[in-house]
C-alpha cells in the first residue's frame, strides 16, 4: 500500500474505488458513483425533452382552439402524452433502479396505445359529425411546430438513451421522432382542406392512429431489451460499436 501512498493526495477525486482495480479508468471520477452520474444525466435529458414537448403542445393547443382540426387534435393528444411519459422516466432515474426504468418504459408504451385509441375515437366522431375548419395557415404552422418540437425532443432522448444504455429512454426517443413525421400529416390535412377535400382531415387522423399503433409495437420491442446494455440505431438492437 505504501507504494501507492501518493494516490491519497488526490483526496475525494480518487476515492475508495481506486484500490483493487489497478489502472481501471472507470473509477477515476472519484466518490461520485456511476449510478448517480447516470441518474443525473437521465433526469436532465427527461426534463429537457419535457420542456420541449410542453412548449410544443402549448403552441398546438392555441392553434387547435382556432382551427378545430381533428388531425391536429390527434397529434396534440399524442404530444401531451409524450410530455407525461417524462414523469415515470424521471422517477426511475431518480431511484437509480433498472427495474423501475423498465416499468417506466412499459408505461410509455401504454401511454402511446391509449393516445392512439383516443385519436381514433375523435377521428370517427369527426367523420360522422364533420365540422368546418378555419385558420388553415395556422393549422399548417402547428404541424410544422409539432415536427420541429418532436424532432428536438427525439434527439435529446435518443442521444441520452444510447449513452446511458436505457431502452426506455431510447423507446421514447423513437416515439418522438416518428411523432415528428406524424405532425407533418397535419400540414397535409390543411392542404387537402384548402383544396376542397375536408373529409381528408378525419381520414388523416385515422392514418395518424395507425402510425401511433405501429410506434406502440416498436417501442414495446425496444423496452423489452435489457437495461444497461449497448443500444444501437435499429430500435434497441445492440450494435458492434
PDB file of C-alpha atoms in Angstrom:
ATOM      1  CA  UNK A   1       0.000   0.000   0.000  1.00  0.00           C
ATOM      2  CA  UNK A   2       2.898   2.382   0.716  1.00  0.00           C
ATOM      3  CA  UNK A   3       3.901   2.239  -2.919  1.00  0.00           C
ATOM      4  CA  UNK A   4       0.590   3.780  -3.742  1.00  0.00           C
ATOM      5  CA  UNK A   5       0.581   6.286  -0.933  1.00  0.00           C
ATOM      6  CA  UNK A   6       0.767   9.229  -3.335  1.00  0.00           C
ATOM      7  CA  UNK A   7      -2.748   8.408  -4.604  1.00  0.00           C
ATOM      8  CA  UNK A   8      -4.219   9.722  -1.347  1.00  0.00           C
ATOM      9  CA  UNK A   9      -3.042  13.204  -2.229  1.00  0.00           C
ATOM     10  CA  UNK A  10      -5.935  13.429  -4.639  1.00  0.00           C
ATOM     11  CA  UNK A  11      -8.420  13.233  -1.798  1.00  0.00           C
ATOM     12  CA  UNK A  12     -12.010  12.674  -2.844  1.00  0.00           C
ATOM     13  CA  UNK A  13     -11.218  12.720  -6.548  1.00  0.00           C
ATOM     14  CA  UNK A  14      -9.802   9.184  -6.310  1.00  0.00           C
ATOM     15  CA  UNK A  15     -11.873   7.561  -3.624  1.00  0.00           C
ATOM     16  CA  UNK A  16     -12.492   4.142  -2.271  1.00  0.00           C
ATOM     17  CA  UNK A  17     -12.918   2.520  -5.679  1.00  0.00           C
ATOM     18  CA  UNK A  18      -9.244   3.096  -6.555  1.00  0.00           C
ATOM     19  CA  UNK A  19      -7.884   0.038  -4.740  1.00  0.00           C
ATOM     20  CA  UNK A  20      -8.010  -3.385  -6.318  1.00  0.00           C
ATOM     21  CA  UNK A  21      -8.626  -2.080  -9.861  1.00  0.00           C
ATOM     22  CA  UNK A  22      -5.154  -1.072 -10.960  1.00  0.00           C
ATOM     23  CA  UNK A  23      -5.347   1.204 -13.968  1.00  0.00           C
ATOM     24  CA  UNK A  24      -9.127   0.913 -14.443  1.00  0.00           C
ATOM     25  CA  UNK A  25     -10.128   4.346 -15.679  1.00  0.00           C
ATOM     26  CA  UNK A  26     -13.779   3.568 -14.996  1.00  0.00           C
ATOM     27  CA  UNK A  27     -13.273   4.617 -11.362  1.00  0.00           C
ATOM     28  CA  UNK A  28     -11.173   7.714 -11.958  1.00  0.00           C
ATOM     29  CA  UNK A  29     -14.066  10.068 -11.349  1.00  0.00           C
ATOM     30  CA  UNK A  30     -13.940   9.901  -7.576  1.00  0.00           C
ATOM     31  CA  UNK A  31     -16.623   9.316  -4.985  1.00  0.00           C
ATOM     32  CA  UNK A  32     -19.450  10.224  -7.374  1.00  0.00           C
ATOM     33  CA  UNK A  33     -20.923   6.804  -8.022  1.00  0.00           C
ATOM     34  CA  UNK A  34     -21.507   5.989 -11.732  1.00  0.00           C
ATOM     35  CA  UNK A  35     -25.167   5.249 -10.966  1.00  0.00           C
ATOM     36  CA  UNK A  36     -25.560   8.761  -9.570  1.00  0.00           C
ATOM     37  CA  UNK A  37     -23.984  10.280 -12.674  1.00  0.00           C
ATOM     38  CA  UNK A  38     -26.274   8.171 -14.855  1.00  0.00           C
ATOM     39  CA  UNK A  39     -29.248   9.261 -12.781  1.00  0.00           C
ATOM     40  CA  UNK A  40     -28.377  12.948 -13.151  1.00  0.00           C
ATOM     41  CA  UNK A  41     -27.808  12.651 -16.888  1.00  0.00           C
ATOM     42  CA  UNK A  42     -31.080  10.777 -17.342  1.00  0.00           C
ATOM     43  CA  UNK A  43     -33.062  13.315 -15.344  1.00  0.00           C
ATOM     44  CA  UNK A  44     -31.513  16.192 -17.288  1.00  0.00           C
ATOM     45  CA  UNK A  45     -32.469  14.563 -20.603  1.00  0.00           C
ATOM     46  CA  UNK A  46     -36.005  13.856 -19.391  1.00  0.00           C
ATOM     47  CA  UNK A  47     -36.537  17.389 -18.123  1.00  0.00           C
ATOM     48  CA  UNK A  48     -35.185  18.970 -21.299  1.00  0.00           C
ATOM     49  CA  UNK A  49     -37.399  16.809 -23.527  1.00  0.00           C
ATOM     50  CA  UNK A  50     -40.358  17.548 -21.234  1.00  0.00           C
ATOM     51  CA  UNK A  51     -39.765  21.258 -21.660  1.00  0.00           C
ATOM     52  CA  UNK A  52     -39.511  20.964 -25.449  1.00  0.00           C
ATOM     53  CA  UNK A  53     -42.674  18.879 -25.787  1.00  0.00           C
ATOM     54  CA  UNK A  54     -44.534  21.023 -23.281  1.00  0.00           C
ATOM     55  CA  UNK A  55     -43.828  24.156 -25.309  1.00  0.00           C
ATOM     56  CA  UNK A  56     -44.802  22.328 -28.500  1.00  0.00           C
ATOM     57  CA  UNK A  57     -48.112  21.143 -27.027  1.00  0.00           C
ATOM     58  CA  UNK A  58     -48.901  24.602 -25.633  1.00  0.00           C
ATOM     59  CA  UNK A  59     -48.497  26.201 -29.049  1.00  0.00           C
ATOM     60  CA  UNK A  60     -50.571  23.491 -30.692  1.00  0.00           C
ATOM     61  CA  UNK A  61     -53.375  23.866 -28.139  1.00  0.00           C
ATOM     62  CA  UNK A  62     -53.670  27.521 -29.082  1.00  0.00           C
ATOM     63  CA  UNK A  63     -53.872  26.693 -32.782  1.00  0.00           C
ATOM     64  CA  UNK A  64     -56.361  23.848 -32.173  1.00  0.00           C
ATOM     65  CA  UNK A  65     -58.737  26.274 -30.445  1.00  0.00           C
ATOM     66  CA  UNK A  66     -58.573  28.458 -33.551  1.00  0.00           C
ATOM     67  CA  UNK A  67     -58.845  25.717 -36.184  1.00  0.00           C
ATOM     68  CA  UNK A  68     -60.784  22.806 -34.635  1.00  0.00           C
ATOM     69  CA  UNK A  69     -58.806  20.256 -36.670  1.00  0.00           C
ATOM     70  CA  UNK A  70     -59.100  16.621 -35.557  1.00  0.00           C
ATOM     71  CA  UNK A  71     -55.827  15.861 -37.358  1.00  0.00           C
ATOM     72  CA  UNK A  72     -54.164  18.435 -35.159  1.00  0.00           C
ATOM     73  CA  UNK A  73     -56.049  17.092 -32.125  1.00  0.00           C
ATOM     74  CA  UNK A  74     -54.722  13.592 -32.743  1.00  0.00           C
ATOM     75  CA  UNK A  75     -51.194  14.954 -32.869  1.00  0.00           C
ATOM     76  CA  UNK A  76     -51.802  17.222 -29.887  1.00  0.00           C
ATOM     77  CA  UNK A  77     -53.113  14.389 -27.713  1.00  0.00           C
ATOM     78  CA  UNK A  78     -50.023  12.385 -28.525  1.00  0.00           C
ATOM     79  CA  UNK A  79     -47.680  15.271 -27.762  1.00  0.00           C
ATOM     80  CA  UNK A  80     -49.308  15.776 -24.369  1.00  0.00           C
ATOM     81  CA  UNK A  81     -48.924  12.051 -23.733  1.00  0.00           C
ATOM     82  CA  UNK A  82     -45.269  12.316 -24.702  1.00  0.00           C
ATOM     83  CA  UNK A  83     -44.756  15.045 -22.161  1.00  0.00           C
ATOM     84  CA  UNK A  84     -46.386  12.966 -19.416  1.00  0.00           C
ATOM     85  CA  UNK A  85     -44.154   9.955 -20.088  1.00  0.00           C
ATOM     86  CA  UNK A  86     -41.264  12.062 -18.799  1.00  0.00           C
ATOM     87  CA  UNK A  87     -42.659  11.735 -15.256  1.00  0.00           C
ATOM     88  CA  UNK A  88     -42.174   7.975 -14.657  1.00  0.00           C
ATOM     89  CA  UNK A  89     -38.889   8.026 -16.576  1.00  0.00           C
ATOM     90  CA  UNK A  90     -37.623  10.842 -14.375  1.00  0.00           C
ATOM     91  CA  UNK A  91     -38.703   8.983 -11.227  1.00  0.00           C
ATOM     92  CA  UNK A  92     -36.960   5.813 -12.426  1.00  0.00           C
ATOM     93  CA  UNK A  93     -33.689   7.670 -13.000  1.00  0.00           C
ATOM     94  CA  UNK A  94     -34.057   9.378  -9.623  1.00  0.00           C
ATOM     95  CA  UNK A  95     -34.482   5.974  -7.952  1.00  0.00           C
ATOM     96  CA  UNK A  96     -31.458   4.647  -9.907  1.00  0.00           C
ATOM     97  CA  UNK A  97     -33.405   1.433 -10.470  1.00  0.00           C
ATOM     98  CA  UNK A  98     -33.182  -0.533 -13.733  1.00  0.00           C
ATOM     99  CA  UNK A  99     -36.366  -2.354 -12.743  1.00  0.00           C
ATOM    100  CA  UNK A 100     -38.260   0.906 -12.262  1.00  0.00           C
ATOM    101  CA  UNK A 101     -36.808   2.124 -15.555  1.00  0.00           C
ATOM    102  CA  UNK A 102     -38.224  -0.891 -17.373  1.00  0.00           C
ATOM    103  CA  UNK A 103     -41.626  -0.351 -15.767  1.00  0.00           C
ATOM    104  CA  UNK A 104     -41.444   3.274 -16.869  1.00  0.00           C
ATOM    105  CA  UNK A 105     -40.736   2.061 -20.387  1.00  0.00           C
ATOM    106  CA  UNK A 106     -43.858  -0.081 -20.341  1.00  0.00           C
ATOM    107  CA  UNK A 107     -45.794   2.940 -19.100  1.00  0.00           C
ATOM    108  CA  UNK A 108     -44.507   4.810 -22.160  1.00  0.00           C
ATOM    109  CA  UNK A 109     -45.832   2.018 -24.381  1.00  0.00           C
ATOM    110  CA  UNK A 110     -49.227   2.052 -22.618  1.00  0.00           C
ATOM    111  CA  UNK A 111     -49.459   5.820 -22.986  1.00  0.00           C
ATOM    112  CA  UNK A 112     -48.787   5.586 -26.710  1.00  0.00           C
ATOM    113  CA  UNK A 113     -51.525   2.963 -27.077  1.00  0.00           C
ATOM    114  CA  UNK A 114     -54.094   4.984 -25.130  1.00  0.00           C
ATOM    115  CA  UNK A 115     -53.352   8.076 -27.199  1.00  0.00           C
ATOM    116  CA  UNK A 116     -53.942   6.018 -30.360  1.00  0.00           C
ATOM    117  CA  UNK A 117     -57.342   4.901 -29.082  1.00  0.00           C
ATOM    118  CA  UNK A 118     -58.396   8.434 -28.186  1.00  0.00           C
ATOM    119  CA  UNK A 119     -57.229   9.805 -31.522  1.00  0.00           C
ATOM    120  CA  UNK A 120     -59.151   7.095 -33.382  1.00  0.00           C
ATOM    121  CA  UNK A 121     -62.338   7.837 -31.433  1.00  0.00           C
ATOM    122  CA  UNK A 122     -62.078  11.540 -32.190  1.00  0.00           C
ATOM    123  CA  UNK A 123     -61.434  10.844 -35.864  1.00  0.00           C
ATOM    124  CA  UNK A 124     -64.519   8.621 -36.181  1.00  0.00           C
ATOM    125  CA  UNK A 125     -66.655  11.217 -34.388  1.00  0.00           C
ATOM    126  CA  UNK A 126     -65.461  13.983 -36.702  1.00  0.00           C
ATOM    127  CA  UNK A 127     -66.079  11.761 -39.737  1.00  0.00           C
ATOM    128  CA  UNK A 128     -69.696  11.223 -38.630  1.00  0.00           C
ATOM    129  CA  UNK A 129     -70.156  14.822 -37.485  1.00  0.00           C
ATOM    130  CA  UNK A 130     -67.961  16.914 -39.812  1.00  0.00           C
ATOM    131  CA  UNK A 131     -67.005  20.433 -38.806  1.00  0.00           C
ATOM    132  CA  UNK A 132     -65.684  23.296 -40.829  1.00  0.00           C
ATOM    133  CA  UNK A 133     -62.014  24.102 -40.335  1.00  0.00           C
ATOM    134  CA  UNK A 134     -60.696  27.621 -40.128  1.00  0.00           C
ATOM    135  CA  UNK A 135     -57.306  29.275 -39.937  1.00  0.00           C
ATOM    136  CA  UNK A 136     -55.733  26.703 -42.243  1.00  0.00           C
ATOM    137  CA  UNK A 137     -52.474  28.632 -42.377  1.00  0.00           C
ATOM    138  CA  UNK A 138     -52.239  28.381 -38.591  1.00  0.00           C
ATOM    139  CA  UNK A 139     -53.049  24.669 -38.764  1.00  0.00           C
ATOM    140  CA  UNK A 140     -50.189  24.065 -41.172  1.00  0.00           C
ATOM    141  CA  UNK A 141     -47.911  26.123 -38.939  1.00  0.00           C
ATOM    142  CA  UNK A 142     -48.908  23.992 -35.939  1.00  0.00           C
ATOM    143  CA  UNK A 143     -47.969  20.844 -37.851  1.00  0.00           C
ATOM    144  CA  UNK A 144     -44.572  22.298 -38.604  1.00  0.00           C
ATOM    145  CA  UNK A 145     -44.187  23.274 -34.940  1.00  0.00           C
ATOM    146  CA  UNK A 146     -45.069  19.714 -33.926  1.00  0.00           C
ATOM    147  CA  UNK A 147     -42.439  18.296 -36.256  1.00  0.00           C
ATOM    148  CA  UNK A 148     -39.685  20.593 -35.005  1.00  0.00           C
ATOM    149  CA  UNK A 149     -40.585  20.124 -31.331  1.00  0.00           C
ATOM    150  CA  UNK A 150     -40.765  16.340 -31.559  1.00  0.00           C
ATOM    151  CA  UNK A 151     -37.540  16.079 -33.525  1.00  0.00           C
ATOM    152  CA  UNK A 152     -35.732  18.192 -30.947  1.00  0.00           C
ATOM    153  CA  UNK A 153     -37.082  16.000 -28.120  1.00  0.00           C
ATOM    154  CA  UNK A 154     -36.167  12.859 -30.076  1.00  0.00           C
ATOM    155  CA  UNK A 155     -32.551  13.972 -30.474  1.00  0.00           C
ATOM    156  CA  UNK A 156     -32.275  14.655 -26.739  1.00  0.00           C
ATOM    157  CA  UNK A 157     -33.829  11.315 -25.749  1.00  0.00           C
ATOM    158  CA  UNK A 158     -32.005   9.142 -28.278  1.00  0.00           C
ATOM    159  CA  UNK A 159     -28.567  10.575 -27.540  1.00  0.00           C
ATOM    160  CA  UNK A 160     -29.047  10.254 -23.795  1.00  0.00           C
ATOM    161  CA  UNK A 161     -30.719   6.850 -24.071  1.00  0.00           C
ATOM    162  CA  UNK A 162     -27.875   5.354 -26.097  1.00  0.00           C
ATOM    163  CA  UNK A 163     -25.213   6.962 -23.937  1.00  0.00           C
ATOM    164  CA  UNK A 164     -26.884   5.688 -20.757  1.00  0.00           C
ATOM    165  CA  UNK A 165     -27.956   2.329 -22.276  1.00  0.00           C
ATOM    166  CA  UNK A 166     -31.592   2.991 -21.385  1.00  0.00           C
ATOM    167  CA  UNK A 167     -34.134   1.087 -23.550  1.00  0.00           C
ATOM    168  CA  UNK A 168     -36.994   3.110 -22.054  1.00  0.00           C
ATOM    169  CA  UNK A 169     -35.418   6.430 -22.989  1.00  0.00           C
ATOM    170  CA  UNK A 170     -34.482   5.158 -26.460  1.00  0.00           C
ATOM    171  CA  UNK A 171     -38.053   3.926 -26.999  1.00  0.00           C
ATOM    172  CA  UNK A 172     -39.368   7.353 -26.070  1.00  0.00           C
ATOM    173  CA  UNK A 173     -36.848   8.882 -28.462  1.00  0.00           C
ATOM    174  CA  UNK A 174     -38.005   6.786 -31.424  1.00  0.00           C
ATOM    175  CA  UNK A 175     -41.537   7.569 -30.354  1.00  0.00           C
ATOM    176  CA  UNK A 176     -40.899  11.325 -30.514  1.00  0.00           C
ATOM    177  CA  UNK A 177     -39.025  11.079 -33.811  1.00  0.00           C
ATOM    178  CA  UNK A 178     -41.865   9.244 -35.513  1.00  0.00           C
ATOM    179  CA  UNK A 179     -44.325  11.694 -33.966  1.00  0.00           C
ATOM    180  CA  UNK A 180     -42.454  14.429 -35.766  1.00  0.00           C
ATOM    181  CA  UNK A 181     -43.236  12.748 -39.061  1.00  0.00           C
ATOM    182  CA  UNK A 182     -46.852  12.319 -37.958  1.00  0.00           C
ATOM    183  CA  UNK A 183     -47.013  16.067 -37.318  1.00  0.00           C
ATOM    184  CA  UNK A 184     -46.317  16.616 -40.988  1.00  0.00           C
ATOM    185  CA  UNK A 185     -49.632  14.852 -41.652  1.00  0.00           C
ATOM    186  CA  UNK A 186     -51.315  17.847 -40.037  1.00  0.00           C
ATOM    187  CA  UNK A 187     -49.775  20.031 -42.727  1.00  0.00           C
ATOM    188  CA  UNK A 188     -51.147  17.634 -45.354  1.00  0.00           C
ATOM    189  CA  UNK A 189     -54.590  17.911 -43.761  1.00  0.00           C
ATOM    190  CA  UNK A 190     -54.552  21.689 -44.028  1.00  0.00           C
ATOM    191  CA  UNK A 191     -53.518  21.491 -47.674  1.00  0.00           C
ATOM    192  CA  UNK A 192     -56.255  18.949 -48.520  1.00  0.00           C
ATOM    193  CA  UNK A 193     -58.958  21.030 -46.838  1.00  0.00           C
ATOM    194  CA  UNK A 194     -57.735  24.146 -48.629  1.00  0.00           C
ATOM    195  CA  UNK A 195     -58.050  22.245 -51.918  1.00  0.00           C
ATOM    196  CA  UNK A 196     -61.701  21.436 -51.166  1.00  0.00           C
ATOM    197  CA  UNK A 197     -61.460  17.972 -49.562  1.00  0.00           C
ATOM    198  CA  UNK A 198     -62.498  18.474 -45.883  1.00  0.00           C
ATOM    199  CA  UNK A 199     -63.100  14.728 -45.438  1.00  0.00           C
ATOM    200  CA  UNK A 200     -59.326  14.332 -45.622  1.00  0.00           C
ATOM    201  CA  UNK A 201     -58.995  15.796 -42.106  1.00  0.00           C
ATOM    202  CA  UNK A 202     -60.582  12.896 -40.144  1.00  0.00           C
ATOM    203  CA  UNK A 203     -59.123  10.376 -42.595  1.00  0.00           C
ATOM    204  CA  UNK A 204     -55.642  11.705 -41.935  1.00  0.00           C
ATOM    205  CA  UNK A 205     -56.474  11.497 -38.232  1.00  0.00           C
ATOM    206  CA  UNK A 206     -57.109   7.767 -38.712  1.00  0.00           C
ATOM    207  CA  UNK A 207     -53.833   7.382 -40.572  1.00  0.00           C
ATOM    208  CA  UNK A 208     -52.137   9.056 -37.632  1.00  0.00           C
ATOM    209  CA  UNK A 209     -53.783   6.459 -35.375  1.00  0.00           C
ATOM    210  CA  UNK A 210     -52.338   3.597 -37.437  1.00  0.00           C
ATOM    211  CA  UNK A 211     -48.867   5.129 -37.275  1.00  0.00           C
ATOM    212  CA  UNK A 212     -49.190   5.545 -33.495  1.00  0.00           C
ATOM    213  CA  UNK A 213     -50.123   1.865 -33.161  1.00  0.00           C
ATOM    214  CA  UNK A 214     -47.016   0.938 -35.135  1.00  0.00           C
ATOM    215  CA  UNK A 215     -44.936   3.081 -32.802  1.00  0.00           C
ATOM    216  CA  UNK A 216     -46.551   1.249 -29.873  1.00  0.00           C
ATOM    217  CA  UNK A 217     -45.266  -2.112 -31.124  1.00  0.00           C
ATOM    218  CA  UNK A 218     -41.788  -0.811 -31.968  1.00  0.00           C
ATOM    219  CA  UNK A 219     -41.487   0.835 -28.566  1.00  0.00           C
ATOM    220  CA  UNK A 220     -42.581  -2.359 -26.822  1.00  0.00           C
ATOM    221  CA  UNK A 221     -39.873  -4.341 -28.579  1.00  0.00           C
ATOM    222  CA  UNK A 222     -37.281  -1.756 -27.584  1.00  0.00           C
ATOM    223  CA  UNK A 223     -38.333  -1.675 -23.926  1.00  0.00           C
ATOM    224  CA  UNK A 224     -38.042  -5.463 -23.749  1.00  0.00           C
ATOM    225  CA  UNK A 225     -34.270  -5.059 -24.185  1.00  0.00           C
ATOM    226  CA  UNK A 226     -32.227  -5.355 -21.008  1.00  0.00           C
ATOM    227  CA  UNK A 227     -31.291  -2.001 -19.412  1.00  0.00           C
ATOM    228  CA  UNK A 228     -27.583  -1.332 -19.133  1.00  0.00           C
ATOM    229  CA  UNK A 229     -26.672  -2.988 -22.442  1.00  0.00           C
ATOM    230  CA  UNK A 230     -25.458  -1.056 -25.506  1.00  0.00           C
ATOM    231  CA  UNK A 231     -28.276   0.190 -27.721  1.00  0.00           C
ATOM    232  CA  UNK A 232     -27.719   0.797 -31.406  1.00  0.00           C
ATOM    233  CA  UNK A 233     -29.590   2.563 -34.168  1.00  0.00           C
ATOM    234  CA  UNK A 234     -32.028  -0.207 -35.032  1.00  0.00           C
ATOM    235  CA  UNK A 235     -34.750   0.046 -32.391  1.00  0.00           C
ATOM    236  CA  UNK A 236     -32.906  -1.358 -29.448  1.00  0.00           C
ATOM    237  CA  UNK A 237     -30.694  -3.941 -31.123  1.00  0.00           C
ATOM    238  CA  UNK A 238     -27.121  -3.774 -29.905  1.00  0.00           C
ATOM    239  CA  UNK A 239     -24.571  -2.811 -32.492  1.00  0.00           C
ATOM    240  CA  UNK A 240     -20.943  -3.808 -32.654  1.00  0.00           C
ATOM    241  CA  UNK A 241     -19.887  -0.328 -31.624  1.00  0.00           C
TER     242      UNK A 241
END
